[in-house]
Amino acid sequence: MKKLTVKKNVECMACLECVRACSTAFYKQFHQDLSCIQVVAKGAGAKPMTCIQCGKCAKACENGAITQNPKTGVYMINKKKCIGCGKCVEVCPMKVIVMPQGGPASKCIACGICAKACPMEILEIVEK
């Protein structure tokens, strides 16, 4: 399974370059609410929150818009099937599914854009 992970023992400096890269790539603007990766405060530092590809979003989607790619294991949202109900957003344990006003929802597809943008190199795409 392909997934975006956070390296251990490397500090996030909360520069938000990963957030900028994600929202700009998919929505053509820098806006934290439009990024499928979030940086949250953790103790005295910061931690990137990433999709763990758990599939809870797919189970919650009554329209069948979220399916798992059989080759990569990544859960993907079919934008044509998504009705913007927000049930996937509600069940996401990492709170990283994006629901722009009017939908459709978006989630991490493990593309690596955020990892390439991180100056600390703490993000990586791995096969698990």
PDB file of N, CA and C in Angstrom, residues 4-42:
ATOM      1  N   LEU A   4       1.468   8.332   2.444  1.00  0.00           N
ATOM      2  CA  LEU A   4       2.289   9.446   2.880  1.00  0.00           C
ATOM      3  C   LEU A   4       2.541   9.269   4.368  1.00  0.00           C
ATOM      4  N   THR A   5       3.801   9.325   4.778  1.00  0.00           N
ATOM      5  CA  THR A   5       4.119   9.174   6.194  1.00  0.00           C
ATOM      6  C   THR A   5       5.017  10.315   6.663  1.00  0.00           C
ATOM      7  N   VAL A   6       5.085  10.452   7.973  1.00  0.00           N
ATOM      8  CA  VAL A   6       5.934  11.449   8.613  1.00  0.00           C
ATOM      9  C   VAL A   6       7.119  10.707   9.224  1.00  0.00           C
ATOM     10  N   LYS A   7       8.324  11.111   8.852  1.00  0.00           N
ATOM     11  CA  LYS A   7       9.531  10.485   9.403  1.00  0.00           C
ATOM     12  C   LYS A   7       9.617  10.752  10.896  1.00  0.00           C
ATOM     13  N   LYS A   8      10.133   9.785  11.622  1.00  0.00           N
ATOM     14  CA  LYS A   8      10.327   9.936  13.057  1.00  0.00           C
ATOM     15  C   LYS A   8      11.656  10.648  13.324  1.00  0.00           C
ATOM     16  N   ASN A   9      11.735  11.279  14.467  1.00  0.00           N
ATOM     17  CA  ASN A   9      12.951  11.954  14.926  1.00  0.00           C
ATOM     18  C   ASN A   9      13.391  13.121  14.046  1.00  0.00           C
ATOM     19  N   VAL A  10      12.452  13.727  13.336  1.00  0.00           N
ATOM     20  CA  VAL A  10      12.741  14.932  12.571  1.00  0.00           C
ATOM     21  C   VAL A  10      11.664  15.950  12.960  1.00  0.00           C
ATOM     22  N   GLU A  11      12.087  17.153  13.285  1.00  0.00           N
ATOM     23  CA  GLU A  11      11.158  18.187  13.740  1.00  0.00           C
ATOM     24  C   GLU A  11      10.484  18.917  12.581  1.00  0.00           C
ATOM     25  N   CYS A  12       9.177  19.091  12.705  1.00  0.00           N
ATOM     26  CA  CYS A  12       8.429  19.930  11.769  1.00  0.00           C
ATOM     27  C   CYS A  12       8.537  21.363  12.264  1.00  0.00           C
ATOM     28  N   MET A  13       8.902  22.279  11.385  1.00  0.00           N
ATOM     29  CA  MET A  13       9.036  23.675  11.798  1.00  0.00           C
ATOM     30  C   MET A  13       7.773  24.494  11.502  1.00  0.00           C
ATOM     31  N   ALA A  14       6.710  23.828  11.109  1.00  0.00           N
ATOM     32  CA  ALA A  14       5.411  24.470  10.871  1.00  0.00           C
ATOM     33  C   ALA A  14       5.491  25.603   9.852  1.00  0.00           C
ATOM     34  N   CYS A  15       6.278  25.417   8.812  1.00  0.00           N
ATOM     35  CA  CYS A  15       6.402  26.450   7.774  1.00  0.00           C
ATOM     36  C   CYS A  15       5.203  26.460   6.831  1.00  0.00           C
ATOM     37  N   LEU A  16       4.442  25.374   6.828  1.00  0.00           N
ATOM     38  CA  LEU A  16       3.237  25.198   6.016  1.00  0.00           C
ATOM     39  C   LEU A  16       3.509  25.078   4.517  1.00  0.00           C
ATOM     40  N   GLU A  17       4.729  24.801   4.128  1.00  0.00           N
ATOM     41  CA  GLU A  17       5.030  24.623   2.707  1.00  0.00           C
ATOM     42  C   GLU A  17       4.305  23.395   2.149  1.00  0.00           C
ATOM     43  N   CYS A  18       4.123  22.355   2.960  1.00  0.00           N
ATOM     44  CA  CYS A  18       3.380  21.169   2.520  1.00  0.00           C
ATOM     45  C   CYS A  18       1.918  21.520   2.275  1.00  0.00           C
ATOM     46  N   VAL A  19       1.359  22.321   3.163  1.00  0.00           N
ATOM     47  CA  VAL A  19      -0.033  22.770   3.042  1.00  0.00           C
ATOM     48  C   VAL A  19      -0.191  23.633   1.794  1.00  0.00           C
ATOM     49  N   ARG A  20       0.753  24.537   1.605  1.00  0.00           N
ATOM     50  CA  ARG A  20       0.736  25.416   0.434  1.00  0.00           C
ATOM     51  C   ARG A  20       0.807  24.590  -0.851  1.00  0.00           C
ATOM     52  N   ALA A  21       1.704  23.624  -0.890  1.00  0.00           N
ATOM     53  CA  ALA A  21       1.880  22.819  -2.094  1.00  0.00           C
ATOM     54  C   ALA A  21       0.615  22.038  -2.437  1.00  0.00           C
ATOM     55  N   CYS A  22      -0.020  21.456  -1.433  1.00  0.00           N
ATOM     56  CA  CYS A  22      -1.234  20.662  -1.667  1.00  0.00           C
ATOM     57  C   CYS A  22      -2.392  21.528  -2.147  1.00  0.00           C
ATOM     58  N   SER A  23      -2.686  22.594  -1.411  1.00  0.00           N
ATOM     59  CA  SER A  23      -3.838  23.414  -1.789  1.00  0.00           C
ATOM     60  C   SER A  23      -3.621  24.118  -3.130  1.00  0.00           C
ATOM     61  N   THR A  24      -2.395  24.530  -3.395  1.00  0.00           N
ATOM     62  CA  THR A  24      -2.101  25.205  -4.655  1.00  0.00           C
ATOM     63  C   THR A  24      -2.186  24.237  -5.828  1.00  0.00           C
ATOM     64  N   ALA A  25      -1.700  23.019  -5.632  1.00  0.00           N
ATOM     65  CA  ALA A  25      -1.723  22.032  -6.712  1.00  0.00           C
ATOM     66  C   ALA A  25      -3.148  21.649  -7.103  1.00  0.00           C
ATOM     67  N   PHE A  26      -4.012  21.506  -6.127  1.00  0.00           N
ATOM     68  CA  PHE A  26      -5.355  20.999  -6.415  1.00  0.00           C
ATOM     69  C   PHE A  26      -6.440  22.072  -6.487  1.00  0.00           C
ATOM     70  N   TYR A  27      -6.207  23.238  -5.859  1.00  0.00           N
ATOM     71  CA  TYR A  27      -7.220  24.289  -5.860  1.00  0.00           C
ATOM     72  C   TYR A  27      -6.703  25.636  -6.360  1.00  0.00           C
ATOM     73  N   LYS A  28      -5.450  25.667  -6.795  1.00  0.00           N
ATOM     74  CA  LYS A  28      -4.843  26.871  -7.383  1.00  0.00           C
ATOM     75  C   LYS A  28      -4.808  28.067  -6.438  1.00  0.00           C
ATOM     76  N   GLN A  29      -4.835  27.801  -5.125  1.00  0.00           N
ATOM     77  CA  GLN A  29      -4.701  28.865  -4.139  1.00  0.00           C
ATOM     78  C   GLN A  29      -4.167  28.299  -2.831  1.00  0.00           C
ATOM     79  N   PHE A  30      -3.442  29.152  -2.077  1.00  0.00           N
ATOM     80  CA  PHE A  30      -2.953  28.737  -0.769  1.00  0.00           C
ATOM     81  C   PHE A  30      -4.026  29.027   0.260  1.00  0.00           C
ATOM     82  N   HIS A  31      -4.606  27.951   0.771  1.00  0.00           N
ATOM     83  CA  HIS A  31      -5.626  28.075   1.810  1.00  0.00           C
ATOM     84  C   HIS A  31      -5.583  26.800   2.641  1.00  0.00           C
ATOM     85  N   GLN A  32      -5.351  26.956   3.929  1.00  0.00           N
ATOM     86  CA  GLN A  32      -5.193  25.791   4.799  1.00  0.00           C
ATOM     87  C   GLN A  32      -6.399  24.858   4.759  1.00  0.00           C
ATOM     88  N   ASP A  33      -7.595  25.391   4.616  1.00  0.00           N
ATOM     89  CA  ASP A  33      -8.800  24.557   4.586  1.00  0.00           C
ATOM     90  C   ASP A  33      -8.941  23.763   3.290  1.00  0.00           C
ATOM     91  N   LEU A  34      -8.100  24.042   2.296  1.00  0.00           N
ATOM     92  CA  LEU A  34      -8.158  23.324   1.020  1.00  0.00           C
ATOM     93  C   LEU A  34      -6.990  22.359   0.855  1.00  0.00           C
ATOM     94  N   SER A  35      -6.285  22.078   1.932  1.00  0.00           N
ATOM     95  CA  SER A  35      -5.149  21.163   1.878  1.00  0.00           C
ATOM     96  C   SER A  35      -5.505  19.828   2.503  1.00  0.00           C
ATOM     97  N   CYS A  36      -5.060  18.752   1.879  1.00  0.00           N
ATOM     98  CA  CYS A  36      -5.305  17.403   2.391  1.00  0.00           C
ATOM     99  C   CYS A  36      -4.226  16.968   3.379  1.00  0.00           C
ATOM    100  N   ILE A  37      -3.365  17.885   3.771  1.00  0.00           N
ATOM    101  CA  ILE A  37      -2.410  17.676   4.857  1.00  0.00           C
ATOM    102  C   ILE A  37      -2.563  18.872   5.783  1.00  0.00           C
ATOM    103  N   GLN A  38      -2.570  18.627   7.063  1.00  0.00           N
ATOM    104  CA  GLN A  38      -2.713  19.696   8.042  1.00  0.00           C
ATOM    105  C   GLN A  38      -1.540  19.653   9.012  1.00  0.00           C
ATOM    106  N   VAL A  39      -1.122  20.810   9.482  1.00  0.00           N
ATOM    107  CA  VAL A  39      -0.069  20.890  10.486  1.00  0.00           C
ATOM    108  C   VAL A  39      -0.715  21.384  11.769  1.00  0.00           C
ATOM    109  N   VAL A  40      -0.577  20.595  12.836  1.00  0.00           N
ATOM    110  CA  VAL A  40      -1.201  20.936  14.110  1.00  0.00           C
ATOM    111  C   VAL A  40      -0.136  21.088  15.193  1.00  0.00           C
ATOM    112  N   ALA A  41      -0.463  21.860  16.215  1.00  0.00           N
ATOM    113  CA  ALA A  41       0.440  22.040  17.349  1.00  0.00           C
ATOM    114  C   ALA A  41       0.511  20.735  18.134  1.00  0.00           C
ATOM    115  N   LYS A  42       1.735  20.377  18.537  1.00  0.00           N
ATOM    116  CA  LYS A  42       1.931  19.191  19.368  1.00  0.00           C
ATOM    117  C   LYS A  42       3.001  19.516  20.392  1.00  0.00           C
TER     118      LYS A  42
END
